[in-house]
Short mmCIF file of C-alpha atoms in Angstrom, two decimals:
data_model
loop_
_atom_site.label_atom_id
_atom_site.label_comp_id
_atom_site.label_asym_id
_atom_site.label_seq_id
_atom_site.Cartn_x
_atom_site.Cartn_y
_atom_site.Cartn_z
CA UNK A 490 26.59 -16.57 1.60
CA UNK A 491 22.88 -17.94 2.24
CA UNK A 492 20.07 -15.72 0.56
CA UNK A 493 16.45 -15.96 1.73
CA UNK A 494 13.45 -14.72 0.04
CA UNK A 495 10.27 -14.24 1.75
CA UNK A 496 7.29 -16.63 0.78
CA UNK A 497 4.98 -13.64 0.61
CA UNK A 498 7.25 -10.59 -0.79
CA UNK A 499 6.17 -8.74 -3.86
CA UNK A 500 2.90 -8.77 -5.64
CA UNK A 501 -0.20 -8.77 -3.18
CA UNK A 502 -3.81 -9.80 -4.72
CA UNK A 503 -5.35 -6.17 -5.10
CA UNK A 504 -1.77 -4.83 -6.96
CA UNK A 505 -1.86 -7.80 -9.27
CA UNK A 506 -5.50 -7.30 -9.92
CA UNK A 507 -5.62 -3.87 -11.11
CA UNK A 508 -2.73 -4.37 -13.35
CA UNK A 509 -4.69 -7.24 -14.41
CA UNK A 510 -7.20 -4.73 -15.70
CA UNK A 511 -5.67 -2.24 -17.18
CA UNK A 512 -3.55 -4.67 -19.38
CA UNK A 513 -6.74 -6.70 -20.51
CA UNK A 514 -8.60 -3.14 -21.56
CA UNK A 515 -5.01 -2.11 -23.33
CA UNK A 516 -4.29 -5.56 -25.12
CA UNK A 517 -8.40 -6.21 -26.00
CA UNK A 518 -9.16 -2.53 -27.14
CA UNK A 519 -6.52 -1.27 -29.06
CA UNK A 520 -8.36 1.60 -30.63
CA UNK A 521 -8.60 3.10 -27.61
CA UNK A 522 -6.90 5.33 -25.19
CA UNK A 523 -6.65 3.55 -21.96
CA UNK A 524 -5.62 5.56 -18.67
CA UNK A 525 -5.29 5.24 -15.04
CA UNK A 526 -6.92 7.33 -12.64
CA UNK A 527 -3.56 8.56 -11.14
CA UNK A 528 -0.85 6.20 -10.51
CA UNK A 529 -2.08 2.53 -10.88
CA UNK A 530 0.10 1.66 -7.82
CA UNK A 531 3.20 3.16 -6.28
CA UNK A 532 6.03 1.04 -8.47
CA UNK A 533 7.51 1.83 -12.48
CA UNK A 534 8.90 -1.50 -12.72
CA UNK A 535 5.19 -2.63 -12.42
CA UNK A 536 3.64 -0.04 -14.59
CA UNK A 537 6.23 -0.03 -17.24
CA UNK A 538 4.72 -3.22 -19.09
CA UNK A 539 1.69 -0.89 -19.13
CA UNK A 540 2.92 2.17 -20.20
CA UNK A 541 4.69 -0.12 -23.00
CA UNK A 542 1.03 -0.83 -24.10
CA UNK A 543 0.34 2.53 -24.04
CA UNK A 544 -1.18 3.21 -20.51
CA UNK A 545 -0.57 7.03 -19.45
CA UNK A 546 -2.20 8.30 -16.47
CA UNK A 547 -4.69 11.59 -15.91
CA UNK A 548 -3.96 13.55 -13.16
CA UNK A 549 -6.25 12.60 -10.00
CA UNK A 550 -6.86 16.94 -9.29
CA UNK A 551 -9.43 17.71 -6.98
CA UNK A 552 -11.41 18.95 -8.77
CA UNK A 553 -10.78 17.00 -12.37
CA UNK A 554 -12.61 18.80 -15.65
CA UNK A 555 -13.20 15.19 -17.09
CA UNK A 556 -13.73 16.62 -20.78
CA UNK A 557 -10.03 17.75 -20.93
CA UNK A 558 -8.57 13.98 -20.33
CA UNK A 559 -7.20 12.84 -23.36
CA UNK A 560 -8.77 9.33 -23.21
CA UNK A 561 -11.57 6.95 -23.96
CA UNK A 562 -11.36 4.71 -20.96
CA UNK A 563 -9.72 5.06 -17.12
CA UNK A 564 -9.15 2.65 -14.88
CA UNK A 565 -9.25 3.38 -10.94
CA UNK A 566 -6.61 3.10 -9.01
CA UNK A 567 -5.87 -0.15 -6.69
CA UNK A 568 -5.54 2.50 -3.45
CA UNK A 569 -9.41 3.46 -4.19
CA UNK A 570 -11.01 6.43 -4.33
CA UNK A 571 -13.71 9.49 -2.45
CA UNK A 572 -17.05 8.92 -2.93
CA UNK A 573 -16.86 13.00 -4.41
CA UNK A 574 -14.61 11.89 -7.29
CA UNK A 575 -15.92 7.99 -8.09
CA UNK A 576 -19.11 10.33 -8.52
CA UNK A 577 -17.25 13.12 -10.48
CA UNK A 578 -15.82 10.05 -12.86
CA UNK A 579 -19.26 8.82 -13.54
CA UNK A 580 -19.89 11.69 -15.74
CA UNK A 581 -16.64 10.40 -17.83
CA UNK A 582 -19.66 7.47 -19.58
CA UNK A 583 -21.39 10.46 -20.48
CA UNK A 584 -18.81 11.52 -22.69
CA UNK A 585 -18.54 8.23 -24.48
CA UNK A 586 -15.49 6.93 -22.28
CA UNK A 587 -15.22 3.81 -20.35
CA UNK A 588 -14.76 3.00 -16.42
CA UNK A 589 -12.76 0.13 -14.83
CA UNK A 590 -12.93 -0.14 -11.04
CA UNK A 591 -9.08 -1.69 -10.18
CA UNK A 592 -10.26 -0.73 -6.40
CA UNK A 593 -8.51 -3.20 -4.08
CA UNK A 594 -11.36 -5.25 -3.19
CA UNK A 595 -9.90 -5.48 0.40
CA UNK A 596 -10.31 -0.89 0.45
CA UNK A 597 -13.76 -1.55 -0.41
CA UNK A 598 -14.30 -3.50 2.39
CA UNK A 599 -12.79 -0.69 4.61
CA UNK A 600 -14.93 1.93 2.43
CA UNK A 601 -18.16 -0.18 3.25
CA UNK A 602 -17.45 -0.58 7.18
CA UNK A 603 -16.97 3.22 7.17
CA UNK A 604 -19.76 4.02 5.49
CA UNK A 605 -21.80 1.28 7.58
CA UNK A 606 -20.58 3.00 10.96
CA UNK A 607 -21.27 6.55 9.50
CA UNK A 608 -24.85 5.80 8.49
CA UNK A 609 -25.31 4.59 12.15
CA UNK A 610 -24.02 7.73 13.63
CA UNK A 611 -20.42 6.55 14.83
CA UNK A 612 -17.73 9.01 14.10
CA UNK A 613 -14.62 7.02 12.72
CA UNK A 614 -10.66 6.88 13.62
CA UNK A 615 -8.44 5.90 10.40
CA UNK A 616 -5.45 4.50 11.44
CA UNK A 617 -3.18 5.31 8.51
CA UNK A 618 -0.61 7.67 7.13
CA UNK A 619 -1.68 11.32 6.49
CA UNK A 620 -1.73 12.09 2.75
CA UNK A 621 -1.56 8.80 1.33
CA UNK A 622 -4.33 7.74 -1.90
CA UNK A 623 -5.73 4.95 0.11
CA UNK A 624 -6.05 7.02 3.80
CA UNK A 625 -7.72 10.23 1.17
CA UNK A 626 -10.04 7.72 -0.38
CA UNK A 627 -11.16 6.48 2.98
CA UNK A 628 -11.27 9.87 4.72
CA UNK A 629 -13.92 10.83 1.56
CA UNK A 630 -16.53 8.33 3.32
CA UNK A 631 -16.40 10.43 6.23
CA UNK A 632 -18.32 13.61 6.53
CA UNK A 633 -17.19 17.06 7.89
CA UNK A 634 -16.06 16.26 11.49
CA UNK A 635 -17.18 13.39 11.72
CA UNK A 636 -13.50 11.55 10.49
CA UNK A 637 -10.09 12.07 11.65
CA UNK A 638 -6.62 9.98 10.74
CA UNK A 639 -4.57 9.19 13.34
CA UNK A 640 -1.09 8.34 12.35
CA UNK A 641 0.45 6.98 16.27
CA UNK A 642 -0.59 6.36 19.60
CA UNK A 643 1.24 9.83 20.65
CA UNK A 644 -1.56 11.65 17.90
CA UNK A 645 -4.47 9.98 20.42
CA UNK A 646 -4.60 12.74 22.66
CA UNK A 647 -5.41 15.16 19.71
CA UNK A 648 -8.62 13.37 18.64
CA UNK A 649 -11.28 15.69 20.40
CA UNK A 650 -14.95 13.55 19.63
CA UNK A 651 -17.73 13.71 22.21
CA UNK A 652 -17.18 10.64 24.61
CA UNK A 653 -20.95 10.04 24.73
CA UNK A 654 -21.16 9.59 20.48
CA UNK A 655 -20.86 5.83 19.34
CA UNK A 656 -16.71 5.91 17.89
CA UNK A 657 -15.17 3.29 15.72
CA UNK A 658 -11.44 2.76 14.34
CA UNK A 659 -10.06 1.48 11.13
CA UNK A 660 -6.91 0.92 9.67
CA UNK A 661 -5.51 1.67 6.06
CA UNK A 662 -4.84 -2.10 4.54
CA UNK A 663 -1.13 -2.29 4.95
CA UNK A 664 -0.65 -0.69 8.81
CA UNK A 665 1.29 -2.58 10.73
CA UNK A 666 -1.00 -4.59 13.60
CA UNK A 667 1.15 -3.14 16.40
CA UNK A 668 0.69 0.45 15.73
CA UNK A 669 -3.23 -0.21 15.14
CA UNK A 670 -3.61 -1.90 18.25
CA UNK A 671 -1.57 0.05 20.18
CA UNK A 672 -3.85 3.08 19.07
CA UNK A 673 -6.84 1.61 19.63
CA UNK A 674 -5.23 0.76 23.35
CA UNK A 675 -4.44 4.76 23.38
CA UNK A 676 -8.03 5.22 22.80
CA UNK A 677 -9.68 3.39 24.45
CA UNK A 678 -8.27 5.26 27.64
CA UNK A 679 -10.58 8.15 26.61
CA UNK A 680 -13.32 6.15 24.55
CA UNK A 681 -13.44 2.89 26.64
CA UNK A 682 -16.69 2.26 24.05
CA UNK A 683 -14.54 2.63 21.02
CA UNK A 684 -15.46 -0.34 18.56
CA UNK A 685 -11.99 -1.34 16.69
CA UNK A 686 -12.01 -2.96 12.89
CA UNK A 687 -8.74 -4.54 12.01
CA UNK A 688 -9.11 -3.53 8.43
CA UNK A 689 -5.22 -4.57 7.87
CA UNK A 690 -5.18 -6.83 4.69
CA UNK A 691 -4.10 -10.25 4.78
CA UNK A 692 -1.48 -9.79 2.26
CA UNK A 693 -0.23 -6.96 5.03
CA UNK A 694 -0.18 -9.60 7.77
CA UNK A 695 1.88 -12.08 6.12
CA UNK A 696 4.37 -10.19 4.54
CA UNK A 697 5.28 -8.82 8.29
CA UNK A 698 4.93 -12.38 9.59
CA UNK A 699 7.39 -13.28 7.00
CA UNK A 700 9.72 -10.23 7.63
CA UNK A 701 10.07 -10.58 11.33
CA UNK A 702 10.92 -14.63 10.50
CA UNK A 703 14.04 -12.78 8.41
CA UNK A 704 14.74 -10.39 11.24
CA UNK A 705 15.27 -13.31 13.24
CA UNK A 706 17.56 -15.28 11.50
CA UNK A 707 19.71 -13.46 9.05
CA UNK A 708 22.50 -11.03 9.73
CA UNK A 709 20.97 -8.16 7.33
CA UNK A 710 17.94 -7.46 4.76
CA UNK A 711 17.03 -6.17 1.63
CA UNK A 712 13.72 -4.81 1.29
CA UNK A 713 13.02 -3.89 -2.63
CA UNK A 714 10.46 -1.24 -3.49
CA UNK A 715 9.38 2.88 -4.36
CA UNK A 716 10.69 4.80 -1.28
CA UNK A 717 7.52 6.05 -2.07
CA UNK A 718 5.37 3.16 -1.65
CA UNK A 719 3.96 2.90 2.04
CA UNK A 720 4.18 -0.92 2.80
CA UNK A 721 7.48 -0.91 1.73
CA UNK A 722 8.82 2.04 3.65
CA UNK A 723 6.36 0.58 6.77
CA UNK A 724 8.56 -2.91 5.90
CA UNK A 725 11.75 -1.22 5.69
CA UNK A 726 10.83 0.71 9.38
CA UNK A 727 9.95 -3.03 10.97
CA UNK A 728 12.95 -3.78 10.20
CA UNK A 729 15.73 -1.26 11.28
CA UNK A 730 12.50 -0.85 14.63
CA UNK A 731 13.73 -4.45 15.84
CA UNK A 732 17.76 -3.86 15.26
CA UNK A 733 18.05 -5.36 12.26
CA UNK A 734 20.44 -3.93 9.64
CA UNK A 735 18.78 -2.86 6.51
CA UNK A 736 18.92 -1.71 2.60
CA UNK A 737 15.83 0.25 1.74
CA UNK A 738 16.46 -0.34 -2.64
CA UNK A 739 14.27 0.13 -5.36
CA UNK A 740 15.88 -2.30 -7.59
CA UNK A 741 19.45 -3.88 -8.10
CA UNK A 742 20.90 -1.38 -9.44
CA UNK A 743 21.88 0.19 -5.58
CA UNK A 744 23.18 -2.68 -4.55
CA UNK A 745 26.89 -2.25 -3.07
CA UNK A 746 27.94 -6.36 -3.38
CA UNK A 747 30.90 -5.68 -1.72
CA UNK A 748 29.69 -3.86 0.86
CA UNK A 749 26.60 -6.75 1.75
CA UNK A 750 30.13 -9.49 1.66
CA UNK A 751 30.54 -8.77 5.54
CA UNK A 752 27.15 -10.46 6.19
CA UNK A 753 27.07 -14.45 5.84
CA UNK A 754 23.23 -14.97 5.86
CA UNK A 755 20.61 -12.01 3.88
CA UNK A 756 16.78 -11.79 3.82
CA UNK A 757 15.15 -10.61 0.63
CA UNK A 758 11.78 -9.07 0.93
CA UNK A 759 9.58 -6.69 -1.21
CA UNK A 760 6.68 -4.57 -1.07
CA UNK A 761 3.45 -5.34 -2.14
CA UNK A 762 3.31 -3.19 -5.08
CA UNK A 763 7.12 -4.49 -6.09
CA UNK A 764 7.14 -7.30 -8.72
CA UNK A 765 8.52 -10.66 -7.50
CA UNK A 766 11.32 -11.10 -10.18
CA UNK A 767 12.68 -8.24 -8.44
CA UNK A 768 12.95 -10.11 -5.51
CA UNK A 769 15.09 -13.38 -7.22
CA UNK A 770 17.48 -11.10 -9.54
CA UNK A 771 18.48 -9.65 -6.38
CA UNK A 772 19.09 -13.19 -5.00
CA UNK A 773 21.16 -14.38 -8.22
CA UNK A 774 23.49 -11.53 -7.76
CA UNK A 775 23.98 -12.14 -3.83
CA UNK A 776 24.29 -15.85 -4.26
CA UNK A 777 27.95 -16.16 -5.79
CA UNK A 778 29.31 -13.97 -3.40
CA UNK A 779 31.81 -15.35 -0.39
CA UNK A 780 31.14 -13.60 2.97
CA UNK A 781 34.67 -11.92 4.16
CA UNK A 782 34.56 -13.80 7.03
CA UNK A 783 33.60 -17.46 6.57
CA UNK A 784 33.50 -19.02 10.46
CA UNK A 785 30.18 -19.73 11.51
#
């Protein structure tokens, strides 16, 4: 059997970087209690080392009373935050308690072209997926009515702004570039001024550029991550979209070995949250294995 991993699975920048963070504050402050603001990112392999240095998270409420958290410092989540709570959290130095910012720098890039647009009087299309911490923290930089997520080009007909008011689109940093384009395309039909901002992260656009190389030469793929985490699930869906069949795990442990034996060549990808080793023990335990049918 041949195994492939992808060059670019696992660990993206921002997800490495907040992690970063919060294990620096932990292992250079042990006096204190160190938090995250909500989940750090969507993945307990990855926040287990964290949790072993005694990391816990608050609860991200909406409406947070920050002298009940049982901490002296939080860091922010990589997915980013409303302007309403980063404000809210502000009041947490007050108390004596400490503030790292494990923002994705790439979100606050989307954060600062929405609030650019806003300022100018544009009313602003998020591509992304309803519900999600990094769609929420962009939504926040949008005011009443003025913001509205679409999720597919079929949700295009539903947004109702005035087609004489300036109109921009974003996208949540790990979209795929087909579904944000082909939105923007949906658009445009009604808002042929509509100014689009392919906010999708580079990390995104290589990981999918490395999945569809998979897709086109193996037999079957693994894609390792939370069935909660977004770009996983949005990896997963790329692949079973273009006929590929595929294993949607979260770690080893659901592998069937005997099961992946009828394929001779597997791709091994991960989300960007997912930690890379999960990636290669997957790989050691696929590599021994003989393919029940051996003819090329």
């Amino acid at each position: 059997m041949e195994v492939i991993v992808a060059k670019s699975g696992g660990f993206c920048w921002g997800v490495e970087r907040a992690i970063d963070i919060a294990r620096k504050v932990a292992e250079e402050n042990p006096q204190l209690r160190v938090s995250t603001y909500g989940p750090l990112v969507h993945n307990e392999e990855a926040l287990k080392p964290l949790r072993d240095l005694g990391v816990t998270a608050v609860k991200a409420e909406p409406d947070p009373k920050v002298e009940t958290w049982q901490t002296d410092a939080v860091v922010l989540r990589a997915h980013g935050i409303t302007p309403h709570e980063r404000n809210r959290i502000k009041s947490i130095r007050t108390e004596g308690r400490q503030v790292f910012d494990g923002t994705c720098p790439d979100v606050g890039i989307i954060h600062a072209t929405v609030k650019k647009h806003i300022n100018k009087g544009y009313n602003v299309i998020v591509v992304g997926d309803a519900g999600h911490a990094e769609t929420d923290g962009i939504m926040g930089y949008t005011p009443a009515g003025r913001g509205m997520i679409v999720e597919n080009p079929e949700q295009a007909s539903s947004v109702n702004f005035p087609v004489d008011q300036p109109i921009c689109a974003v996208s949540q940093s790990t979209q795929e570039a087909e579904n944000f384009w082909a939105i923007v395309d949906a658009l445009k039909v009604r808002y042929p001024h509509l100014e689009p901002f392919n906010t999708i992260c580079e990390a995104t656009t290589s990981r999918q550029t490395d999945l569809k190389e998979l897709i086109e030469t193996c037999d079957a793929v693994i894609v390792i991550g939370a069935h909660h985490s977004a770009n996983t699930c949005r990896l997963a869906q790329m692949s079973r979209d273009r006929g590929r069949v595929t294993y949607h795990i979260e770690n080893e442990s659901e592998l069937n070995l005997e099961e992946l034996r009828q394929y001779r060549r597997i791709g091994i990808t991960a989300g960007a949250s997912t930690p890379p080793a999960a990636m290669y023990r997957v790989k050691a335990l696929l590599d021994p294995l003989e393919p029940l049918n051996r003819a090329s």
